[in-house]
PDB file of C-alpha atoms in Angstrom:
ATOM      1  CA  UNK A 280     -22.292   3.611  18.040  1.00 57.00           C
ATOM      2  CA  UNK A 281     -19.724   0.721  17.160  1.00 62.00           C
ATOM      3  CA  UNK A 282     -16.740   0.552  19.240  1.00 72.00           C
ATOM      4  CA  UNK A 283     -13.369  -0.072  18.080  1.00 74.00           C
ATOM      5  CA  UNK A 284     -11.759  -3.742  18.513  1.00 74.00           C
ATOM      6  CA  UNK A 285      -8.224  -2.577  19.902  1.00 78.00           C
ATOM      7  CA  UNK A 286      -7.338  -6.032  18.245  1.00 79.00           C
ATOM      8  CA  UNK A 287      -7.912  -5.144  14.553  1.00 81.00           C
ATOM      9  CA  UNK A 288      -6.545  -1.718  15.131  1.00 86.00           C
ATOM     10  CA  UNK A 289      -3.340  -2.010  15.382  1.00 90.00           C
ATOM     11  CA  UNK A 290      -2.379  -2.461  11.834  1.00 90.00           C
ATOM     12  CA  UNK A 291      -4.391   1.231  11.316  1.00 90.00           C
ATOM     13  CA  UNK A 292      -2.879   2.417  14.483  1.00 92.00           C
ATOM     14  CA  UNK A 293       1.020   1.286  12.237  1.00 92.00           C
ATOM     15  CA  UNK A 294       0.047   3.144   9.491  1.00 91.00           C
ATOM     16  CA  UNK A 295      -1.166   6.418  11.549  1.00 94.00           C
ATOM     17  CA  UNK A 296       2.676   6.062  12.941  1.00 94.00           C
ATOM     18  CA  UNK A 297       3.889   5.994   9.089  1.00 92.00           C
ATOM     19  CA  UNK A 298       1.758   8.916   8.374  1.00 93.00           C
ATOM     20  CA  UNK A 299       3.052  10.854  11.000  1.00 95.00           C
ATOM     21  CA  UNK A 300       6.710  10.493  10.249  1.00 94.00           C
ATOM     22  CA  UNK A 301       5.942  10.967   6.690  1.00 93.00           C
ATOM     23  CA  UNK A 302       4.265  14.626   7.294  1.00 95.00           C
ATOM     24  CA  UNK A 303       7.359  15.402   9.664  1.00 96.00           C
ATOM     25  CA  UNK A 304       9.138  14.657   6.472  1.00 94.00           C
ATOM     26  CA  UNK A 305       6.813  16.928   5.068  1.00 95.00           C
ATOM     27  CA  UNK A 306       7.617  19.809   7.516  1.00 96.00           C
ATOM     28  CA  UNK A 307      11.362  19.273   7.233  1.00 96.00           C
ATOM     29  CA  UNK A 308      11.408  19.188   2.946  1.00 96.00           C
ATOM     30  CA  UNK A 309       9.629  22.750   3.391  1.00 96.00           C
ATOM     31  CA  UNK A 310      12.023  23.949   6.141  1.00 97.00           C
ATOM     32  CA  UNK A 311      15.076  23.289   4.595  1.00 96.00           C
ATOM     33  CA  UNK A 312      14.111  24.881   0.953  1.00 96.00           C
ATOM     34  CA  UNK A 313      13.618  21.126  -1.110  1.00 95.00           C
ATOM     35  CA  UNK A 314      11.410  20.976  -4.180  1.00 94.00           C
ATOM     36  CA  UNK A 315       7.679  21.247  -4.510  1.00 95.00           C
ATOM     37  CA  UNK A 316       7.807  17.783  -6.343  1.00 95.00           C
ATOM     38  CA  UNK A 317       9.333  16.744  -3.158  1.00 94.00           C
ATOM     39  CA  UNK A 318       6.937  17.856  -0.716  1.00 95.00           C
ATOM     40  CA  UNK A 319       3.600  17.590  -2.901  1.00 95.00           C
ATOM     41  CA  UNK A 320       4.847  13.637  -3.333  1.00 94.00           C
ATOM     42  CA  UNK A 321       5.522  13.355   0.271  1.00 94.00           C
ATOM     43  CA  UNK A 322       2.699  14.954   1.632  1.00 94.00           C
ATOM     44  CA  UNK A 323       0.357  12.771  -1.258  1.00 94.00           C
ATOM     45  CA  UNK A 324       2.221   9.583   0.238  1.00 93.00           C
ATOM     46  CA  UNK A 325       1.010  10.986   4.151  1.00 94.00           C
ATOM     47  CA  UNK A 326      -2.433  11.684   2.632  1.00 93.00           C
ATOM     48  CA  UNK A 327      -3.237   8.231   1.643  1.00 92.00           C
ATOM     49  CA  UNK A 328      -2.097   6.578   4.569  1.00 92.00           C
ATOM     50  CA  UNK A 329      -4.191   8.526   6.799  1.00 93.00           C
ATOM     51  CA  UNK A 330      -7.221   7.970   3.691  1.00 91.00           C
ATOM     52  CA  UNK A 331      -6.452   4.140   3.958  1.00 90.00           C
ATOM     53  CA  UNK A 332      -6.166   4.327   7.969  1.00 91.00           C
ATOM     54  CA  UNK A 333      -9.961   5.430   7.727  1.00 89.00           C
ATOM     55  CA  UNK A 334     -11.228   3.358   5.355  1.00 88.00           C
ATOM     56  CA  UNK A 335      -9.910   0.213   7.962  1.00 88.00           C
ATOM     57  CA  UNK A 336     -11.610   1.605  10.724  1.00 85.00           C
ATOM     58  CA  UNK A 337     -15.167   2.943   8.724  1.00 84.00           C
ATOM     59  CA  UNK A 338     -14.972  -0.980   7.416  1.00 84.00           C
ATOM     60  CA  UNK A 339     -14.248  -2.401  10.507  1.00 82.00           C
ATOM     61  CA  UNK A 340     -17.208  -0.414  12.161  1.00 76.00           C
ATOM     62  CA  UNK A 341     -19.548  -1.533   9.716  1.00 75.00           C
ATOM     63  CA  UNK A 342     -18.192  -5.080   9.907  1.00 76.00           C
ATOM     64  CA  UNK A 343     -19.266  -5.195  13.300  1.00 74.00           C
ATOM     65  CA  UNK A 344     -22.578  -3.886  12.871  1.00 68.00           C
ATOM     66  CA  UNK A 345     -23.423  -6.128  10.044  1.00 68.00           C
ATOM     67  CA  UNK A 346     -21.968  -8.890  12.729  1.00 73.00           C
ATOM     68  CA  UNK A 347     -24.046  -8.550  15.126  1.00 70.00           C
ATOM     69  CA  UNK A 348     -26.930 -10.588  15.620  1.00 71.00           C
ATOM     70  CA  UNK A 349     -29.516  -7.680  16.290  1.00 72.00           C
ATOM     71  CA  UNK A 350     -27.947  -6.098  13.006  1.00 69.00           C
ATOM     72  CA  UNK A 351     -27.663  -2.897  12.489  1.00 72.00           C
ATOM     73  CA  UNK A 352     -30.353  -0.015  13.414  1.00 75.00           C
ATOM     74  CA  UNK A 353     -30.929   3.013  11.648  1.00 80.00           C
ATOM     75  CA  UNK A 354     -28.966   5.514  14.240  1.00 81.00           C
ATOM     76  CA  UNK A 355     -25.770   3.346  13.044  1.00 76.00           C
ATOM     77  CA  UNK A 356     -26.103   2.891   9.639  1.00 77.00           C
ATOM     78  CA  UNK A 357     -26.587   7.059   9.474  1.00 82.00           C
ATOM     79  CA  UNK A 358     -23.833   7.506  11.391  1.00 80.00           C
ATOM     80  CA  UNK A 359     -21.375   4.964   9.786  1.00 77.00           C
ATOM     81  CA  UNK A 360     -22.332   6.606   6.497  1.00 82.00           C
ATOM     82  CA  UNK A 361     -21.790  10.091   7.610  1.00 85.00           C
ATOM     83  CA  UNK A 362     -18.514   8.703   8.650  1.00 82.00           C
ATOM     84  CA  UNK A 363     -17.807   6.970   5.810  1.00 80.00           C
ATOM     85  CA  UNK A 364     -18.714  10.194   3.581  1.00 85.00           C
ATOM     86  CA  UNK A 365     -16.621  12.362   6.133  1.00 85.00           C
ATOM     87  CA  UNK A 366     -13.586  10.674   4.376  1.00 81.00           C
ATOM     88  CA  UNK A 367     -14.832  11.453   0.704  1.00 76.00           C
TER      89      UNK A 367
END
């Protein structure tokens, strides 16, 4: 399976840190009583950060794969897809 380039992850590993103050903002709107539009938008905003956090590291997997200069065998491609379908 593809390993992760700790290089290219840290703008994913940003954006995990923004969703995760964004659902503690989450937890805190329902705690103190604040509108649904409130939460639903914040916890949408928190959803696609950790959606778009995926997508950079399913691309960035299969970026590597299609790299490489044995290309990419069969055990990877099915497992990047089931990956990539895991986020669907």
């Amino acid at each position: 399976m593809v390993n992760l380039d700790m290089e290219e992850m840290g703008p994913v590993v940003n954006r995990l840190r923004r969703a995760q103050g964004q659902i503690g903002g989450v937890i805190r709107l329902i705690e103190e009583g604040r509108d649904c539009k409130d939460v639903v938008t914040q916890l949408a905003a928190a959803s696609r950060a950790l959606d778009r956090a995926g997508f950079a590291i399913v691309a960035s997997g299969l970026q590597e794969c299609l790299s490489s200069p044995d290309g990419i065998n069969e055990d990877d491609r099915a497992a990047m897809e089931k990956l990539f379908l895991t986020l669907a």
